[in-house]
PDB file of C-alpha atoms in Angstrom:
ATOM      1  CA  MET A   1      88.326  37.558  92.781  1.00 92.00           C
ATOM      2  CA  PRO A   2      84.844  39.652  93.190  1.00 98.00           C
ATOM      3  CA  VAL A   3      81.502  37.560  93.291  1.00 98.00           C
ATOM      4  CA  PHE A   4      80.253  39.036  90.178  1.00 98.00           C
ATOM      5  CA  SER A   5      81.598  40.400  86.799  1.00 98.00           C
ATOM      6  CA  VAL A   6      78.478  42.548  85.315  1.00 98.00           C
ATOM      7  CA  VAL A   7      78.462  42.614  81.435  1.00 98.00           C
ATOM      8  CA  VAL A   8      77.912  45.211  79.655  1.00 98.00           C
ATOM      9  CA  PRO A   9      78.343  45.805  75.594  1.00 98.00           C
ATOM     10  CA  ALA A  10      78.426  48.602  74.384  1.00 98.00           C
ATOM     11  CA  TYR A  11      78.270  49.693  70.711  1.00 97.00           C
ATOM     12  CA  ASN A  12      77.587  53.515  70.093  1.00 97.00           C
ATOM     13  CA  ALA A  13      75.743  54.099  73.364  1.00 97.00           C
ATOM     14  CA  ALA A  14      76.646  57.237  74.144  1.00 98.00           C
ATOM     15  CA  SER A  15      73.652  58.801  75.071  1.00 96.00           C
ATOM     16  CA  THR A  16      72.586  55.897  77.844  1.00 96.00           C
ATOM     17  CA  LEU A  17      75.779  53.936  79.167  1.00 98.00           C
ATOM     18  CA  ARG A  18      76.427  56.779  82.159  1.00 98.00           C
ATOM     19  CA  GLU A  19      73.561  56.100  83.737  1.00 98.00           C
ATOM     20  CA  THR A  20      74.041  51.828  83.241  1.00 98.00           C
ATOM     21  CA  ILE A  21      77.375  52.198  84.684  1.00 98.00           C
ATOM     22  CA  GLU A  22      76.611  54.549  87.868  1.00 98.00           C
ATOM     23  CA  ALA A  23      73.652  52.034  87.998  1.00 98.00           C
ATOM     24  CA  VAL A  24      75.972  49.955  88.860  1.00 98.00           C
ATOM     25  CA  LEU A  25      78.220  51.644  91.314  1.00 98.00           C
ATOM     26  CA  ALA A  26      74.989  52.694  93.378  1.00 98.00           C
ATOM     27  CA  GLN A  27      74.734  48.841  93.846  1.00 98.00           C
ATOM     28  CA  GLU A  28      73.794  47.997  97.296  1.00 98.00           C
ATOM     29  CA  PHE A  29      76.472  44.496  97.328  1.00 98.00           C
ATOM     30  CA  GLN A  30      79.758  45.887  96.233  1.00 97.00           C
ATOM     31  CA  ASP A  31      81.546  42.496  95.375  1.00 98.00           C
ATOM     32  CA  TRP A  32      81.359  43.273  92.065  1.00 98.00           C
ATOM     33  CA  GLU A  33      83.636  43.956  88.773  1.00 98.00           C
ATOM     34  CA  LEU A  34      82.082  45.884  85.764  1.00 98.00           C
ATOM     35  CA  ILE A  35      82.687  44.954  82.313  1.00 98.00           C
ATOM     36  CA  VAL A  36      82.281  47.198  79.370  1.00 98.00           C
ATOM     37  CA  VAL A  37      82.942  45.583  75.726  1.00 98.00           C
ATOM     38  CA  ASP A  38      83.331  48.909  72.772  1.00 98.00           C
ATOM     39  CA  ASP A  39      82.159  46.880  70.581  1.00 98.00           C
ATOM     40  CA  GLY A  40      83.812  49.071  67.631  1.00 98.00           C
ATOM     41  CA  SER A  41      81.434  52.091  68.255  1.00 98.00           C
ATOM     42  CA  THR A  42      81.869  55.701  66.136  1.00 98.00           C
ATOM     43  CA  ASP A  43      80.498  58.073  69.205  1.00 98.00           C
ATOM     44  CA  ASP A  44      82.239  58.926  72.639  1.00 98.00           C
ATOM     45  CA  THR A  45      81.045  55.726  74.368  1.00 98.00           C
ATOM     46  CA  LEU A  46      85.085  54.578  74.911  1.00 98.00           C
ATOM     47  CA  ARG A  47      85.688  57.743  76.024  1.00 98.00           C
ATOM     48  CA  ILE A  48      82.995  57.612  78.411  1.00 98.00           C
ATOM     49  CA  ALA A  49      83.417  53.730  79.469  1.00 98.00           C
ATOM     50  CA  GLU A  50      87.091  55.021  79.583  1.00 98.00           C
ATOM     51  CA  GLY A  51      86.637  58.010  82.012  1.00 98.00           C
ATOM     52  CA  TYR A  52      84.966  55.719  85.054  1.00 98.00           C
ATOM     53  CA  ALA A  53      87.118  52.888  84.647  1.00 98.00           C
ATOM     54  CA  SER A  54      90.230  55.698  85.197  1.00 98.00           C
ATOM     55  CA  ARG A  55      88.335  56.470  88.363  1.00 98.00           C
ATOM     56  CA  ASP A  56      87.445  53.100  89.767  1.00 98.00           C
ATOM     57  CA  PRO A  57      89.534  49.751  89.375  1.00 97.00           C
ATOM     58  CA  ARG A  58      86.181  47.645  89.527  1.00 98.00           C
ATOM     59  CA  VAL A  59      85.184  48.976  86.227  1.00 98.00           C
ATOM     60  CA  ARG A  60      87.097  47.473  83.231  1.00 98.00           C
ATOM     61  CA  VAL A  61      86.716  48.605  79.559  1.00 98.00           C
ATOM     62  CA  LEU A  62      87.802  46.248  76.405  1.00 98.00           C
ATOM     63  CA  THR A  63      87.430  47.536  72.798  1.00 98.00           C
ATOM     64  CA  GLN A  64      87.342  45.286  69.544  1.00 98.00           C
ATOM     65  CA  GLU A  65      86.243  45.561  65.983  1.00 97.00           C
ATOM     66  CA  ASN A  66      82.414  45.625  65.680  1.00 97.00           C
ATOM     67  CA  ARG A  67      81.444  42.442  66.204  1.00 96.00           C
ATOM     68  CA  GLY A  68      78.085  42.587  67.372  1.00 94.00           C
ATOM     69  CA  SER A  69      76.097  41.828  70.282  1.00 94.00           C
ATOM     70  CA  ALA A  70      77.247  38.457  70.326  1.00 96.00           C
ATOM     71  CA  GLY A  71      80.695  38.891  69.703  1.00 97.00           C
ATOM     72  CA  ALA A  72      80.968  41.393  73.145  1.00 98.00           C
ATOM     73  CA  TYR A  73      79.298  39.335  75.013  1.00 98.00           C
ATOM     74  CA  ASN A  74      82.123  36.758  74.722  1.00 98.00           C
ATOM     75  CA  THR A  75      84.528  39.081  75.116  1.00 98.00           C
ATOM     76  CA  GLY A  76      83.368  40.510  78.025  1.00 98.00           C
ATOM     77  CA  ALA A  77      82.318  37.347  79.571  1.00 98.00           C
ATOM     78  CA  ALA A  78      85.555  35.685  78.367  1.00 98.00           C
ATOM     79  CA  THR A  79      87.140  37.415  81.081  1.00 98.00           C
ATOM     80  CA  ALA A  80      84.765  37.770  83.794  1.00 98.00           C
ATOM     81  CA  ILE A  81      86.745  36.528  86.719  1.00 98.00           C
ATOM     82  CA  GLY A  82      83.281  36.093  89.013  1.00 98.00           C
ATOM     83  CA  ASP A  83      81.723  33.295  89.968  1.00 97.00           C
ATOM     84  CA  LEU A  84      78.909  34.675  88.648  1.00 98.00           C
ATOM     85  CA  ILE A  85      77.795  36.736  85.571  1.00 98.00           C
ATOM     86  CA  THR A  86      75.274  39.238  84.706  1.00 98.00           C
ATOM     87  CA  ILE A  87      74.854  40.722  81.866  1.00 98.00           C
ATOM     88  CA  CYS A  88      73.216  44.124  81.427  1.00 98.00           C
ATOM     89  CA  SER A  89      72.820  46.170  77.836  1.00 96.00           C
ATOM     90  CA  ALA A  90      74.117  49.841  77.789  1.00 97.00           C
ATOM     91  CA  ASP A  91      71.138  51.418  78.275  1.00 95.00           C
ATOM     92  CA  ASP A  92      69.277  49.352  80.160  1.00 97.00           C
ATOM     93  CA  LEU A  93      69.447  49.090  84.425  1.00 98.00           C
ATOM     94  CA  LEU A  94      70.353  47.009  87.453  1.00 98.00           C
ATOM     95  CA  LEU A  95      68.350  48.862  90.112  1.00 98.00           C
ATOM     96  CA  PRO A  96      69.493  49.480  93.482  1.00 98.00           C
ATOM     97  CA  ASP A  97      69.272  46.353  94.871  1.00 98.00           C
ATOM     98  CA  HIS A  98      69.722  43.840  92.412  1.00 98.00           C
ATOM     99  CA  LEU A  99      73.106  42.318  92.789  1.00 98.00           C
ATOM    100  CA  ARG A 100      72.180  42.302  96.386  1.00 98.00           C
ATOM    101  CA  GLU A 101      69.180  40.638  95.989  1.00 98.00           C
ATOM    102  CA  MET A 102      70.423  38.129  93.272  1.00 98.00           C
ATOM    103  CA  ASP A 103      73.394  36.740  95.973  1.00 98.00           C
ATOM    104  CA  ALA A 104      70.292  36.105  98.603  1.00 98.00           C
ATOM    105  CA  LEU A 105      68.234  34.593  96.015  1.00 98.00           C
ATOM    106  CA  ILE A 106      71.823  32.232  94.968  1.00 98.00           C
ATOM    107  CA  HIS A 107      72.902  30.719  98.230  1.00 98.00           C
ATOM    108  CA  ALA A 108      68.814  30.217  99.146  1.00 98.00           C
ATOM    109  CA  CYS A 109      68.870  28.411  95.921  1.00 98.00           C
ATOM    110  CA  SER A 110      72.054  27.289  95.002  1.00 96.00           C
ATOM    111  CA  GLY A 111      71.209  24.003  92.618  1.00 95.00           C
ATOM    112  CA  TYR A 112      70.360  26.558  89.917  1.00 98.00           C
ATOM    113  CA  ASP A 113      72.443  27.645  87.375  1.00 98.00           C
ATOM    114  CA  ILE A 114      70.474  30.710  85.607  1.00 98.00           C
ATOM    115  CA  TYR A 115      68.568  33.423  87.767  1.00 98.00           C
ATOM    116  CA  SER A 116      66.277  36.026  86.689  1.00 98.00           C
ATOM    117  CA  SER A 117      64.101  38.351  88.070  1.00 98.00           C
ATOM    118  CA  ASN A 118      60.795  40.778  87.144  1.00 98.00           C
ATOM    119  CA  GLY A 119      61.312  44.460  86.151  1.00 98.00           C
ATOM    120  CA  TYR A 120      60.304  46.938  84.587  1.00 97.00           C
ATOM    121  CA  TYR A 121      59.774  48.552  81.002  1.00 95.00           C
ATOM    122  CA  LEU A 122      60.592  52.350  80.702  1.00 95.00           C
ATOM    123  CA  ARG A 123      59.064  53.537  77.373  1.00 90.00           C
ATOM    124  CA  GLU A 124      60.310  56.592  75.721  1.00 87.00           C
ATOM    125  CA  ASN A 125      57.711  59.017  76.743  1.00 90.00           C
ATOM    126  CA  GLY A 126      58.936  58.032  80.332  1.00 89.00           C
ATOM    127  CA  SER A 127      56.013  56.215  81.758  1.00 93.00           C
ATOM    128  CA  GLN A 128      57.003  52.273  83.521  1.00 93.00           C
ATOM    129  CA  SER A 129      55.350  49.368  83.723  1.00 96.00           C
ATOM    130  CA  LEU A 130      56.315  45.955  85.678  1.00 96.00           C
ATOM    131  CA  VAL A 131      57.038  43.033  84.071  1.00 96.00           C
ATOM    132  CA  TYR A 132      55.280  40.349  84.959  1.00 95.00           C
ATOM    133  CA  ASP A 133      52.326  41.635  86.874  1.00 95.00           C
ATOM    134  CA  SER A 134      50.371  38.508  87.421  1.00 94.00           C
ATOM    135  CA  ASP A 135      49.336  36.297  90.235  1.00 95.00           C
ATOM    136  CA  GLU A 136      52.014  33.345  88.290  1.00 92.00           C
ATOM    137  CA  TRP A 137      54.534  35.253  88.863  1.00 95.00           C
ATOM    138  CA  SER A 138      54.698  37.284  92.027  1.00 97.00           C
ATOM    139  CA  SER A 139      56.510  34.087  93.581  1.00 97.00           C
ATOM    140  CA  GLU A 140      59.639  32.126  93.103  1.00 98.00           C
ATOM    141  CA  ARG A 141      59.263  30.344  90.144  1.00 97.00           C
ATOM    142  CA  SER A 142      61.015  28.332  88.136  1.00 97.00           C
ATOM    143  CA  LEU A 143      60.967  27.360  84.278  1.00 96.00           C
ATOM    144  CA  ASP A 144      62.001  24.505  82.452  1.00 93.00           C
ATOM    145  CA  LEU A 145      63.145  23.927  78.741  1.00 90.00           C
ATOM    146  CA  ALA A 146      59.150  24.146  76.836  1.00 86.00           C
ATOM    147  CA  SER A 147      57.748  27.141  79.144  1.00 89.00           C
ATOM    148  CA  VAL A 148      61.250  29.172  78.391  1.00 89.00           C
ATOM    149  CA  ILE A 149      60.349  28.015  74.143  1.00 85.00           C
ATOM    150  CA  ASP A 150      56.995  29.553  74.608  1.00 81.00           C
ATOM    151  CA  CYS A 151      58.588  32.633  76.149  1.00 81.00           C
ATOM    152  CA  CYS A 152      61.413  33.865  77.461  1.00 84.00           C
ATOM    153  CA  PHE A 153      62.225  35.030  80.533  1.00 94.00           C
ATOM    154  CA  PHE A 154      62.998  39.017  81.705  1.00 95.00           C
ATOM    155  CA  SER A 155      66.926  38.848  81.276  1.00 95.00           C
ATOM    156  CA  VAL A 156      67.783  42.392  81.816  1.00 97.00           C
ATOM    157  CA  GLY A 157      70.361  41.880  84.598  1.00 98.00           C
ATOM    158  CA  ALA A 158      70.269  37.712  84.536  1.00 98.00           C
ATOM    159  CA  THR A 159      72.847  36.419  85.756  1.00 98.00           C
ATOM    160  CA  TYR A 160      73.951  32.839  85.736  1.00 98.00           C
ATOM    161  CA  ARG A 161      77.548  31.199  86.861  1.00 98.00           C
ATOM    162  CA  ARG A 162      80.339  31.009  85.033  1.00 98.00           C
ATOM    163  CA  ASP A 163      81.153  27.553  83.987  1.00 97.00           C
ATOM    164  CA  LEU A 164      77.419  27.764  82.247  1.00 98.00           C
ATOM    165  CA  PHE A 165      79.710  30.355  79.554  1.00 98.00           C
ATOM    166  CA  ARG A 166      82.370  27.350  78.907  1.00 96.00           C
ATOM    167  CA  THR A 167      80.226  24.477  78.990  1.00 96.00           C
ATOM    168  CA  THR A 168      77.215  26.386  77.040  1.00 95.00           C
ATOM    169  CA  GLY A 169      80.486  27.377  74.121  1.00 95.00           C
ATOM    170  CA  GLY A 170      79.023  30.779  74.484  1.00 97.00           C
ATOM    171  CA  TYR A 171      77.272  32.821  72.416  1.00 96.00           C
ATOM    172  CA  ARG A 172      76.521  32.634  68.834  1.00 90.00           C
ATOM    173  CA  GLU A 173      77.767  34.916  66.655  1.00 93.00           C
ATOM    174  CA  GLY A 174      75.149  35.698  63.747  1.00 85.00           C
ATOM    175  CA  ILE A 175      72.234  35.138  65.726  1.00 83.00           C
ATOM    176  CA  TYR A 176      70.177  37.953  66.433  1.00 79.00           C
ATOM    177  CA  GLY A 177      68.648  36.978  69.411  1.00 81.00           C
ATOM    178  CA  GLU A 178      71.859  35.834  71.135  1.00 89.00           C
ATOM    179  CA  ASP A 179      70.776  36.009  74.675  1.00 91.00           C
ATOM    180  CA  TYR A 180      67.671  33.653  74.002  1.00 89.00           C
ATOM    181  CA  ASP A 181      69.953  31.427  71.578  1.00 90.00           C
ATOM    182  CA  PHE A 182      72.449  30.797  74.834  1.00 95.00           C
ATOM    183  CA  TRP A 183      69.160  30.319  77.910  1.00 95.00           C
ATOM    184  CA  LEU A 184      67.756  27.822  75.484  1.00 92.00           C
ATOM    185  CA  ARG A 185      71.378  26.096  75.024  1.00 92.00           C
ATOM    186  CA  ALA A 186      72.103  25.777  77.924  1.00 96.00           C
ATOM    187  CA  MET A 187      68.697  24.439  79.333  1.00 94.00           C
ATOM    188  CA  ALA A 188      68.549  22.024  76.590  1.00 92.00           C
ATOM    189  CA  THR A 189      71.964  20.224  78.176  1.00 91.00           C
ATOM    190  CA  GLY A 190      70.893  21.068  81.854  1.00 95.00           C
ATOM    191  CA  ALA A 191      71.085  24.230  83.322  1.00 97.00           C
ATOM    192  CA  ARG A 192      68.462  24.884  85.521  1.00 98.00           C
ATOM    193  CA  HIS A 193      66.575  28.389  85.829  1.00 98.00           C
ATOM    194  CA  ARG A 194      65.142  29.912  89.210  1.00 98.00           C
ATOM    195  CA  TYR A 195      63.418  33.618  89.072  1.00 98.00           C
ATOM    196  CA  THR A 196      62.662  35.501  92.229  1.00 98.00           C
ATOM    197  CA  PRO A 197      59.560  38.235  91.674  1.00 98.00           C
ATOM    198  CA  ARG A 198      61.359  41.148  92.986  1.00 98.00           C
ATOM    199  CA  ALA A 199      61.413  43.849  90.507  1.00 98.00           C
ATOM    200  CA  LEU A 200      65.582  44.740  90.248  1.00 98.00           C
ATOM    201  CA  ALA A 201      65.870  46.158  86.729  1.00 98.00           C
ATOM    202  CA  VAL A 202      65.080  47.763  84.500  1.00 98.00           C
ATOM    203  CA  HIS A 203      64.966  47.093  80.571  1.00 96.00           C
ATOM    204  CA  ARG A 204      64.622  50.816  77.917  1.00 93.00           C
ATOM    205  CA  VAL A 205      62.036  49.982  75.504  1.00 88.00           C
ATOM    206  CA  SER A 206      62.765  51.897  71.969  1.00 74.00           C
ATOM    207  CA  SER A 207      62.034  51.818  68.140  1.00 61.00           C
ATOM    208  CA  THR A 208      65.795  51.970  67.353  1.00 58.00           C
ATOM    209  CA  GLN A 209      67.323  48.707  68.887  1.00 53.00           C
ATOM    210  CA  LYS A 210      67.652  45.331  68.254  1.00 53.00           C
ATOM    211  CA  SER A 211      64.279  44.149  70.379  1.00 48.00           C
ATOM    212  CA  ALA A 212      62.201  46.477  68.706  1.00 47.00           C
ATOM    213  CA  ALA A 213      62.498  44.416  64.843  1.00 58.00           C
ATOM    214  CA  ARG A 214      60.006  41.896  66.415  1.00 62.00           C
ATOM    215  CA  VAL A 215      60.207  39.944  62.542  1.00 70.00           C
ATOM    216  CA  ARG A 216      63.807  39.331  63.056  1.00 71.00           C
ATOM    217  CA  VAL A 217      63.576  38.887  66.858  1.00 69.00           C
ATOM    218  CA  TYR A 218      60.985  35.718  66.092  1.00 70.00           C
ATOM    219  CA  GLU A 219      62.693  34.467  63.090  1.00 77.00           C
ATOM    220  CA  SER A 220      66.369  34.104  64.982  1.00 70.00           C
ATOM    221  CA  ASP A 221      64.412  31.934  67.735  1.00 72.00           C
ATOM    222  CA  ILE A 222      62.929  29.478  65.487  1.00 75.00           C
ATOM    223  CA  ARG A 223      66.237  28.957  64.036  1.00 77.00           C
ATOM    224  CA  THR A 224      67.426  28.527  67.365  1.00 76.00           C
ATOM    225  CA  ILE A 225      64.163  26.028  67.794  1.00 76.00           C
ATOM    226  CA  ARG A 226      64.805  24.267  64.859  1.00 78.00           C
ATOM    227  CA  GLU A 227      68.451  23.759  65.335  1.00 78.00           C
ATOM    228  CA  LEU A 228      68.017  22.047  68.910  1.00 76.00           C
ATOM    229  CA  ALA A 229      65.672  19.572  67.869  1.00 75.00           C
ATOM    230  CA  LYS A 230      67.934  19.102  64.732  1.00 77.00           C
ATOM    231  CA  ASP A 231      70.207  17.727  67.724  1.00 75.00           C
ATOM    232  CA  GLY A 232      68.047  16.085  69.177  1.00 75.00           C
ATOM    233  CA  LEU A 233      67.771  18.151  72.630  1.00 73.00           C
ATOM    234  CA  LEU A 234      64.336  18.672  72.205  1.00 73.00           C
ATOM    235  CA  SER A 235      61.607  16.181  73.230  1.00 67.00           C
ATOM    236  CA  ASN A 236      58.686  16.153  71.590  1.00 61.00           C
ATOM    237  CA  ALA A 237      56.359  17.360  75.196  1.00 60.00           C
ATOM    238  CA  GLU A 238      58.876  20.436  74.403  1.00 61.00           C
ATOM    239  CA  LEU A 239      58.258  20.900  70.276  1.00 58.00           C
ATOM    240  CA  SER A 240      54.243  20.428  71.214  1.00 57.00           C
ATOM    241  CA  PRO A 241      52.619  22.038  70.558  1.00 46.00           C
ATOM    242  CA  ARG A 242      53.908  24.507  68.030  1.00 49.00           C
ATOM    243  CA  PRO A 243      55.412  26.957  69.713  1.00 51.00           C
ATOM    244  CA  PRO A 244      53.749  30.201  69.978  1.00 54.00           C
ATOM    245  CA  THR A 245      56.856  31.953  68.801  1.00 52.00           C
ATOM    246  CA  ALA A 246      55.542  31.021  65.339  1.00 52.00           C
ATOM    247  CA  ARG A 247      52.529  31.917  65.842  1.00 52.00           C
ATOM    248  CA  ARG A 248      53.375  35.191  66.473  1.00 49.00           C
ATOM    249  CA  LEU A 249      55.680  35.489  63.577  1.00 44.00           C
ATOM    250  CA  ARG A 250      52.798  34.796  61.506  1.00 47.00           C
ATOM    251  CA  GLN A 251      50.841  37.324  63.222  1.00 46.00           C
ATOM    252  CA  LEU A 252      53.763  39.299  62.804  1.00 42.00           C
ATOM    253  CA  ARG A 253      54.023  38.736  58.961  1.00 47.00           C
ATOM    254  CA  LEU A 254      50.451  39.644  58.327  1.00 49.00           C
ATOM    255  CA  ASN A 255      50.179  42.633  59.913  1.00 51.00           C
ATOM    256  CA  GLU A 256      53.216  44.089  58.303  1.00 47.00           C
ATOM    257  CA  ARG A 257      51.489  43.289  54.822  1.00 49.00           C
ATOM    258  CA  GLN A 258      48.325  44.955  56.067  1.00 49.00           C
ATOM    259  CA  SER A 259      49.902  48.212  57.912  1.00 47.00           C
ATOM    260  CA  PRO A 260      49.866  51.364  55.562  1.00 45.00           C
ATOM    261  CA  THR A 261      52.953  52.966  57.064  1.00 41.00           C
ATOM    262  CA  PRO A 262      56.739  50.613  57.128  1.00 39.00           C
ATOM    263  CA  ARG A 263      57.917  49.890  60.630  1.00 37.00           C
ATOM    264  CA  PRO A 264      61.393  51.284  61.569  1.00 34.00           C
ATOM    265  CA  ARG A 265      64.401  49.268  60.149  1.00 34.00           C
ATOM    266  CA  ALA A 266      66.438  48.113  63.522  1.00 33.00           C
ATOM    267  CA  PRO A 267      69.813  48.958  63.431  1.00 35.00           C
ATOM    268  CA  GLN A 268      73.122  47.010  62.018  1.00 37.00           C
ATOM    269  CA  GLU A 269      73.521  44.513  64.319  1.00 41.00           C
ATOM    270  CA  PRO A 270      75.071  46.627  67.492  1.00 42.00           C
ATOM    271  CA  ALA A 271      76.034  45.907  70.496  1.00 47.00           C
ATOM    272  CA  GLY A 272      73.791  46.505  73.344  1.00 44.00           C
TER     273      GLY A 272
END
């Protein structure tokens, strides 16, 4: 049984999937399985994934009709056999020491359920920058639920215990920000988070990915927070002061009304 199950949801990801898979194959820690979930792609995504699976038995490919990122994550995580699930979109990258450093962090801090790291943003023009470069992120730390409500941690390559998928009920389909929703629901019911300042993953920043539709992302975040509050899973301290997400959403809407040029439209719920 592998230690890590790396789950990669992939929708029309032919242009980036090879590099994402190669990054997993290049891991210094080799006790893993890779589950690529083809989410109804119409390009060469499935053919590329199956090519790797035919050459390496640690790579498994699942295919389904399009259900969006949450549905693809659910399919992959439900079949995972590793004790730990690592998530990675089909256009992101795990750096070679990612799983090795995660394994060391988990052994050193065994009383936690969710583990995340620092990383890099890679822009379309080739420039790269560190996600967290301030002193407060320069050492190991844990974020509580109130902190994650304020701002989600960098979650490319984030790793969690497989049992958490079951106890949280998986990813909610139909939620635009399914990963943030998952983290909040998990932490609202007792899951604990641990962060390492090591930069272990790369997030490609582009105008076509889901996270580029910032108003929809923030609206989804607020919906999750309101539903948790309605269910009695958030304390007054966690709800006050007003979440910065709501302030960012108001500013984004103001900027859009004032902008003379239309913002790019987000793709229709692609996985990854």
